[in-house]
Short mmCIF file of C-alpha atoms and ligand atoms in Angstrom, two decimals:
data_model
loop_
_atom_site.label_atom_id
_atom_site.label_comp_id
_atom_site.label_asym_id
_atom_site.label_seq_id
_atom_site.Cartn_x
_atom_site.Cartn_y
_atom_site.Cartn_z
CA MET A 1 149.43 -111.36 -128.24
CA SER A 2 147.86 -111.35 -131.66
CA GLY A 3 149.87 -111.53 -135.42
CA THR A 4 152.38 -114.46 -136.35
CA PRO A 5 153.00 -116.84 -133.23
CA ALA A 6 156.57 -116.62 -131.81
CA LEU A 7 158.51 -119.84 -132.96
CA ALA A 8 160.35 -121.99 -130.56
CA HIS A 9 162.71 -125.08 -131.30
CA THR A 10 164.23 -125.01 -127.98
CA ARG A 11 163.48 -125.79 -124.32
CA GLU A 12 165.02 -122.47 -123.41
CA GLU A 13 163.43 -120.61 -126.17
CA LEU A 14 159.86 -121.92 -124.92
CA ALA A 15 160.66 -121.40 -121.32
CA GLY A 16 161.36 -117.51 -122.16
CA LEU A 17 158.15 -117.22 -124.39
CA LEU A 18 156.10 -118.78 -121.70
CA ALA A 19 157.21 -117.02 -118.79
CA ALA A 20 156.42 -113.58 -121.26
CA ALA A 21 153.32 -114.84 -122.67
CA ARG A 22 151.89 -116.36 -119.22
CA GLY A 23 151.95 -112.67 -117.73
CA ALA A 24 149.97 -112.87 -114.46
CA HIS A 25 147.12 -114.96 -113.32
CA ARG A 26 146.54 -116.22 -116.93
CA ARG A 27 145.37 -119.82 -118.17
CA VAL A 28 147.61 -121.30 -120.18
CA GLY A 29 146.08 -123.70 -123.15
CA PHE A 30 147.91 -126.56 -125.05
CA VAL A 31 147.34 -128.37 -128.19
CA PRO A 32 149.86 -130.47 -129.21
CA THR A 33 149.93 -132.03 -132.88
CA MET A 34 152.13 -133.82 -135.09
CA GLY A 35 151.46 -131.07 -137.70
CA ALA A 36 150.05 -131.51 -141.24
CA LEU A 37 147.25 -129.47 -139.59
CA HIS A 38 143.73 -129.54 -141.20
CA GLU A 39 140.54 -127.76 -139.74
CA GLY A 40 140.05 -130.56 -137.30
CA HIS A 41 143.46 -129.11 -135.61
CA ALA A 42 142.32 -125.32 -136.31
CA SER A 43 138.94 -126.40 -134.20
CA LEU A 44 141.20 -127.46 -131.64
CA MET A 45 143.01 -124.38 -131.14
CA ALA A 46 139.65 -122.49 -131.29
CA ARG A 47 138.46 -124.87 -128.42
CA ALA A 48 141.64 -123.82 -126.47
CA ARG A 49 141.36 -120.14 -126.99
CA ALA A 50 137.87 -120.37 -125.67
CA GLU A 51 138.87 -122.04 -122.70
CA VAL A 52 141.57 -119.83 -121.39
CA GLY A 53 140.46 -116.36 -122.97
CA ASP A 54 143.35 -113.90 -123.21
CA GLY A 55 145.56 -116.74 -121.95
CA PRO A 56 148.02 -117.77 -124.47
CA VAL A 57 147.93 -120.68 -126.83
CA VAL A 58 150.38 -122.91 -127.53
CA VAL A 59 150.49 -125.43 -129.81
CA SER A 60 153.19 -128.17 -130.42
CA VAL A 61 154.17 -129.70 -133.68
CA PHE A 62 155.85 -132.85 -133.31
CA VAL A 63 156.14 -135.94 -135.11
CA ASN A 64 156.86 -137.98 -132.37
CA PRO A 65 158.88 -141.36 -133.16
CA LEU A 66 158.33 -143.31 -130.51
CA GLN A 67 154.49 -143.68 -131.21
CA PHE A 68 155.31 -145.48 -134.41
CA GLY A 69 156.17 -148.99 -134.55
CA ALA A 70 158.09 -150.54 -137.00
CA GLY A 71 156.53 -150.51 -140.69
CA GLU A 72 154.44 -147.74 -139.86
CA ASP A 73 154.21 -144.71 -141.70
CA LEU A 74 156.71 -142.47 -139.49
CA ASP A 75 158.95 -141.56 -142.89
CA ARG A 76 155.88 -140.66 -145.10
CA TYR A 77 154.53 -138.73 -142.15
CA PRO A 78 153.84 -135.05 -143.51
CA ARG A 79 156.02 -132.54 -142.62
CA THR A 80 154.39 -129.21 -143.36
CA LEU A 81 155.86 -126.66 -140.58
CA ASP A 82 155.47 -123.71 -142.91
CA ALA A 83 151.86 -124.35 -143.86
CA ASP A 84 151.00 -125.11 -140.23
CA LEU A 85 152.40 -122.08 -138.86
CA GLU A 86 149.87 -120.23 -141.46
CA ILE A 87 146.90 -122.10 -140.04
CA CYS A 88 148.59 -121.27 -136.16
CA ALA A 89 148.26 -117.90 -137.03
CA ARG A 90 145.04 -117.43 -138.44
CA GLU A 91 143.96 -119.13 -135.27
CA GLY A 92 145.46 -116.38 -133.15
CA VAL A 93 147.83 -119.17 -131.50
CA ASP A 94 150.48 -117.28 -129.59
CA ILE A 95 153.26 -119.74 -129.58
CA VAL A 96 154.38 -122.71 -131.60
CA LEU A 97 156.38 -125.68 -130.07
CA ALA A 98 158.48 -127.10 -133.31
CA PRO A 99 161.27 -129.05 -131.28
CA SER A 100 163.68 -131.34 -132.97
CA VAL A 101 163.99 -135.07 -132.07
CA GLU A 102 167.41 -134.71 -130.16
CA GLU A 103 165.49 -131.65 -127.89
CA VAL A 104 162.72 -133.99 -127.08
CA TYR A 105 164.70 -137.17 -126.30
CA PRO A 106 168.30 -135.78 -125.52
CA GLY A 107 169.67 -139.35 -125.62
CA TRP A 108 168.53 -140.29 -129.27
CA PRO A 109 168.93 -142.40 -131.40
CA GLU A 110 171.32 -144.67 -128.86
CA GLN A 111 168.73 -143.99 -126.21
CA ARG A 112 165.07 -144.26 -127.32
CA GLU A 113 162.96 -144.13 -124.56
CA PRO A 114 163.69 -142.03 -121.36
CA GLU A 115 164.66 -144.14 -118.31
CA VAL A 116 162.30 -143.49 -116.35
CA THR A 117 158.86 -143.54 -118.61
CA VAL A 118 154.91 -144.28 -118.22
CA GLU A 119 153.26 -147.34 -118.06
CA PRO A 120 149.88 -147.07 -119.82
CA GLY A 121 148.11 -150.06 -118.37
CA PRO A 122 145.64 -152.21 -119.80
CA LEU A 123 143.60 -149.82 -121.72
CA ALA A 124 146.63 -149.51 -123.90
CA THR A 125 146.73 -153.41 -125.02
CA VAL A 126 142.81 -153.46 -126.52
CA LEU A 127 141.74 -151.79 -129.91
CA GLU A 128 144.48 -149.55 -131.65
CA GLY A 129 146.95 -150.78 -128.70
CA ARG A 130 146.14 -154.77 -130.15
CA VAL A 131 147.40 -153.83 -133.48
CA ARG A 132 150.07 -150.97 -132.70
CA PRO A 133 152.04 -152.59 -129.76
CA GLY A 134 153.46 -149.79 -127.66
CA HIS A 135 152.21 -147.04 -129.54
CA PHE A 136 150.12 -145.66 -126.27
CA ARG A 137 153.00 -145.87 -124.06
CA GLY A 138 155.02 -143.83 -126.83
CA VAL A 139 152.00 -141.21 -126.60
CA LEU A 140 151.82 -140.77 -123.13
CA VAL A 141 155.43 -140.56 -122.70
CA VAL A 142 155.89 -137.45 -125.21
CA VAL A 143 152.18 -136.10 -123.95
CA ALA A 144 154.11 -136.03 -120.23
CA LYS A 145 157.02 -134.34 -121.95
CA LEU A 146 155.23 -132.00 -123.65
CA PHE A 147 153.12 -131.14 -120.49
CA GLY A 148 156.31 -130.53 -118.41
CA LEU A 149 157.42 -128.32 -120.90
CA VAL A 150 154.56 -126.54 -121.86
CA ARG A 151 152.68 -126.55 -118.16
CA PRO A 152 149.24 -126.12 -119.47
CA ASP A 153 146.33 -125.58 -117.48
CA VAL A 154 144.22 -126.88 -120.32
CA ALA A 155 145.05 -129.22 -122.57
CA VAL A 156 142.65 -129.92 -125.98
CA PHE A 157 142.62 -133.70 -127.67
CA GLY A 158 140.30 -134.60 -129.93
CA GLU A 159 137.71 -137.03 -129.90
CA LYS A 160 138.60 -138.74 -133.46
CA ASP A 161 141.48 -140.15 -131.37
CA TYR A 162 139.39 -141.59 -128.75
CA GLN A 163 141.23 -144.12 -126.94
CA GLN A 164 144.11 -141.50 -126.56
CA LEU A 165 141.82 -139.15 -125.28
CA VAL A 166 141.02 -141.54 -122.80
CA LEU A 167 144.35 -142.50 -121.79
CA VAL A 168 145.51 -139.33 -121.43
CA ARG A 169 142.87 -138.64 -119.37
CA ARG A 170 143.43 -141.45 -117.15
CA MET A 171 147.50 -140.85 -116.94
CA VAL A 172 146.47 -137.03 -115.74
CA THR A 173 144.16 -138.30 -113.15
CA ASP A 174 146.14 -141.43 -112.00
CA LEU A 175 149.83 -139.19 -111.99
CA CYS A 176 148.19 -135.91 -110.49
CA MET A 177 149.21 -133.99 -113.34
CA GLY A 178 146.81 -131.14 -112.69
CA VAL A 179 146.33 -130.56 -116.38
CA ASP A 180 142.38 -130.03 -117.41
CA VAL A 181 141.80 -132.55 -120.35
CA VAL A 182 139.07 -131.18 -122.78
CA GLY A 183 137.82 -133.47 -125.51
CA ALA A 184 137.29 -131.48 -128.43
CA GLU A 185 134.13 -133.20 -131.13
CA THR A 186 135.47 -134.60 -134.24
CA CYS A 187 135.52 -132.30 -137.52
CA ARG A 188 134.21 -133.97 -140.57
CA GLU A 189 133.82 -133.73 -144.32
CA PRO A 190 130.25 -132.62 -145.63
CA ASP A 191 129.99 -136.89 -146.22
CA GLY A 192 130.50 -137.59 -142.68
CA LEU A 193 134.38 -138.67 -143.01
CA ALA A 194 136.40 -137.75 -140.23
CA LEU A 195 139.33 -135.24 -140.72
CA SER A 196 142.55 -137.13 -140.51
CA SER A 197 146.04 -136.36 -141.79
CA ARG A 198 146.30 -140.08 -143.16
CA ASN A 199 143.06 -138.94 -145.36
CA ARG A 200 145.59 -137.54 -148.14
CA TYR A 201 147.03 -141.04 -148.77
CA LEU A 202 143.31 -142.27 -150.04
CA ASP A 203 142.93 -142.90 -153.83
CA GLU A 204 139.90 -141.70 -155.26
CA SER A 205 138.21 -144.82 -155.08
CA GLN A 206 139.19 -145.67 -151.31
CA ARG A 207 138.16 -142.00 -150.95
CA LEU A 208 134.41 -142.84 -151.62
CA GLU A 209 134.30 -146.08 -149.76
CA ALA A 210 136.01 -144.53 -146.45
CA VAL A 211 132.70 -142.73 -146.02
CA TYR A 212 131.09 -146.15 -144.96
CA LEU A 213 132.99 -145.82 -141.63
CA SER A 214 130.83 -143.02 -140.59
CA ARG A 215 127.81 -143.95 -142.00
CA ALA A 216 128.23 -147.31 -140.03
CA LEU A 217 128.66 -145.21 -136.68
CA ARG A 218 125.79 -142.59 -137.44
CA ALA A 219 123.60 -145.93 -138.22
CA ALA A 220 124.21 -147.20 -134.71
CA GLN A 221 123.68 -144.16 -133.12
CA GLU A 222 120.42 -143.85 -135.12
CA THR A 223 119.00 -147.53 -133.69
CA ALA A 224 121.01 -147.50 -130.66
CA GLY A 225 117.31 -147.18 -128.72
CA TYR A 226 116.76 -150.67 -130.09
CA GLY A 227 119.76 -152.09 -127.95
CA PRO A 228 123.36 -153.07 -128.53
CA ALA A 229 122.85 -155.97 -130.75
CA VAL A 230 120.32 -153.65 -133.56
CA ALA A 231 123.35 -151.01 -133.31
CA LEU A 232 125.97 -153.12 -134.23
CA ASP A 233 123.86 -155.10 -136.69
CA SER A 234 122.96 -151.81 -138.63
CA ALA A 235 126.46 -150.44 -138.32
CA ARG A 236 127.70 -153.75 -139.88
CA ALA A 237 125.03 -153.59 -142.70
CA GLU A 238 126.46 -150.29 -143.93
CA LEU A 239 130.07 -151.50 -143.56
CA ARG A 240 129.04 -154.69 -146.18
CA GLN A 241 128.46 -151.94 -148.64
CA ALA A 242 132.04 -150.99 -148.99
CA LYS A 243 134.11 -153.80 -150.78
CA ALA A 244 137.56 -151.90 -150.31
CA VAL A 245 136.90 -151.48 -146.56
CA ASP A 246 139.09 -154.40 -144.67
CA LEU A 247 137.28 -153.91 -141.51
CA ASP A 248 139.65 -154.36 -138.16
CA TYR A 249 137.02 -153.72 -135.26
CA LEU A 250 133.63 -152.43 -134.74
CA VAL A 251 132.91 -152.27 -131.17
CA LEU A 252 130.64 -151.03 -128.67
CA THR A 253 132.12 -149.88 -125.25
CA THR A 254 131.34 -147.48 -122.01
CA PRO A 255 132.40 -143.97 -122.62
CA ASP A 256 136.01 -145.22 -120.52
CA LEU A 257 136.34 -148.23 -123.11
CA ARG A 258 135.27 -150.94 -120.57
CA GLU A 259 133.20 -153.63 -121.63
CA LEU A 260 129.63 -153.22 -121.32
CA PRO A 261 127.45 -155.12 -119.04
CA ALA A 262 125.53 -158.18 -120.79
CA VAL A 263 122.31 -156.49 -119.86
CA VAL A 264 122.14 -152.74 -120.42
CA PRO A 265 119.71 -150.69 -118.74
CA ALA A 266 117.53 -148.00 -121.25
CA GLY A 267 119.87 -144.60 -121.06
CA THR A 268 123.11 -146.26 -121.07
CA GLU A 269 125.91 -144.11 -122.41
CA ALA A 270 128.25 -146.14 -124.49
CA ARG A 271 130.62 -145.48 -127.51
CA ILE A 272 130.71 -147.28 -130.85
CA LEU A 273 134.44 -147.53 -132.33
CA VAL A 274 135.24 -148.78 -135.81
CA ALA A 275 138.95 -148.87 -137.62
CA ALA A 276 139.68 -150.06 -140.70
CA ARG A 277 142.42 -150.29 -143.84
CA LEU A 278 141.96 -148.84 -146.83
CA GLY A 279 144.78 -149.89 -148.77
CA THR A 280 147.54 -149.13 -146.54
CA THR A 281 146.02 -146.72 -145.09
CA ARG A 282 144.39 -147.34 -141.68
CA LEU A 283 141.41 -145.26 -140.59
CA ILE A 284 139.56 -145.02 -137.11
CA ASP A 285 136.52 -143.15 -136.18
CA ASN A 286 134.07 -143.12 -133.34
CA LEU A 287 130.60 -141.33 -132.02
CA PRO A 288 129.01 -141.55 -128.55
CA LEU A 289 125.90 -143.15 -128.51
CA VAL A 290 122.76 -143.70 -125.82
CA LEU A 291 121.87 -147.05 -125.67
CA GLY A 292 118.13 -148.36 -125.27
CA THR A 293 115.87 -151.61 -124.87
CA ALA A 294 113.09 -150.25 -127.25
CA ARG A 295 111.86 -153.41 -129.66
CA GLU A 296 112.51 -152.98 -133.16
CA GLU A 297 109.36 -152.58 -135.12
CA ARG A 298 109.95 -154.82 -138.37
O1 PAF B 1 147.01 -136.97 -131.72
C1 PAF B 1 148.52 -136.99 -131.86
O2 PAF B 1 148.49 -136.20 -132.71
C2 PAF B 1 149.24 -137.38 -131.12
O3 PAF B 1 149.30 -138.57 -130.83
C3 PAF B 1 150.14 -136.56 -129.89
C4 PAF B 1 148.82 -136.28 -128.90
C5 PAF B 1 150.37 -135.06 -130.41
C6 PAF B 1 150.82 -137.00 -129.53
O4 PAF B 1 152.23 -137.25 -130.30
#
């Protein structure tokens, strides 16, 4: 298929479109989103296309109320379906699923969560999960539902939401969902700021200071060869320059978000993650790095 994507609002419409699009022996690629699409999402669609070749690529646009806590930005989360459809068309997406809340949660609003749900386990209580209780349960419930609706062979998630990616992988493994989960590298502005739908909330001076998040991660990456302490120190030094950045966490973990051992052998792969508030906007970012044990030359 090519041209304008077919738009489905209900399960029935989606099932009909998928049956026609799947054809014989073609892999289905899937990119779940909450809309407000930007070039970061476009790169996920391109990755899905690369994974499935001429198989159908499906994008969902659904602002999932279950993953927003009280006082979070559910109501002000941007809804821009027309612009989203244009990006999907440009990226050669075949089907866009844009369901109502009632379509995804039939008991809504009396019954918020489905009776049978997904328990995300201990990884959902650290980092983002610590400040956003219930967030990852909401994410995994909707991702499980969307996987059930779309039945993708491969699903692409951005590394920008790294904890989400790790938890989706965990769910797919632990519940034998049979979906290949692909993590796609974070897209960045020329100065390094990770693309995010929330960047539009930053005023001019906050936008200037937001760059220190990625600068901190880059500094850690560049000094990681000297070991974890030096890497964290160089990141902190960058962050200290940003007066408006209210740091929530800056941590080094294993690639699957577990605690690093006290002594790391040279060549240990790790992840550095940061979260901070600029005014009322919360930003997150992360990068991979390889830790070493070299001595620092001062
Ligand atoms: O990353 C997002 O946009 C959302 O958390 C997701 C995966 C679409 C689930 O609502």
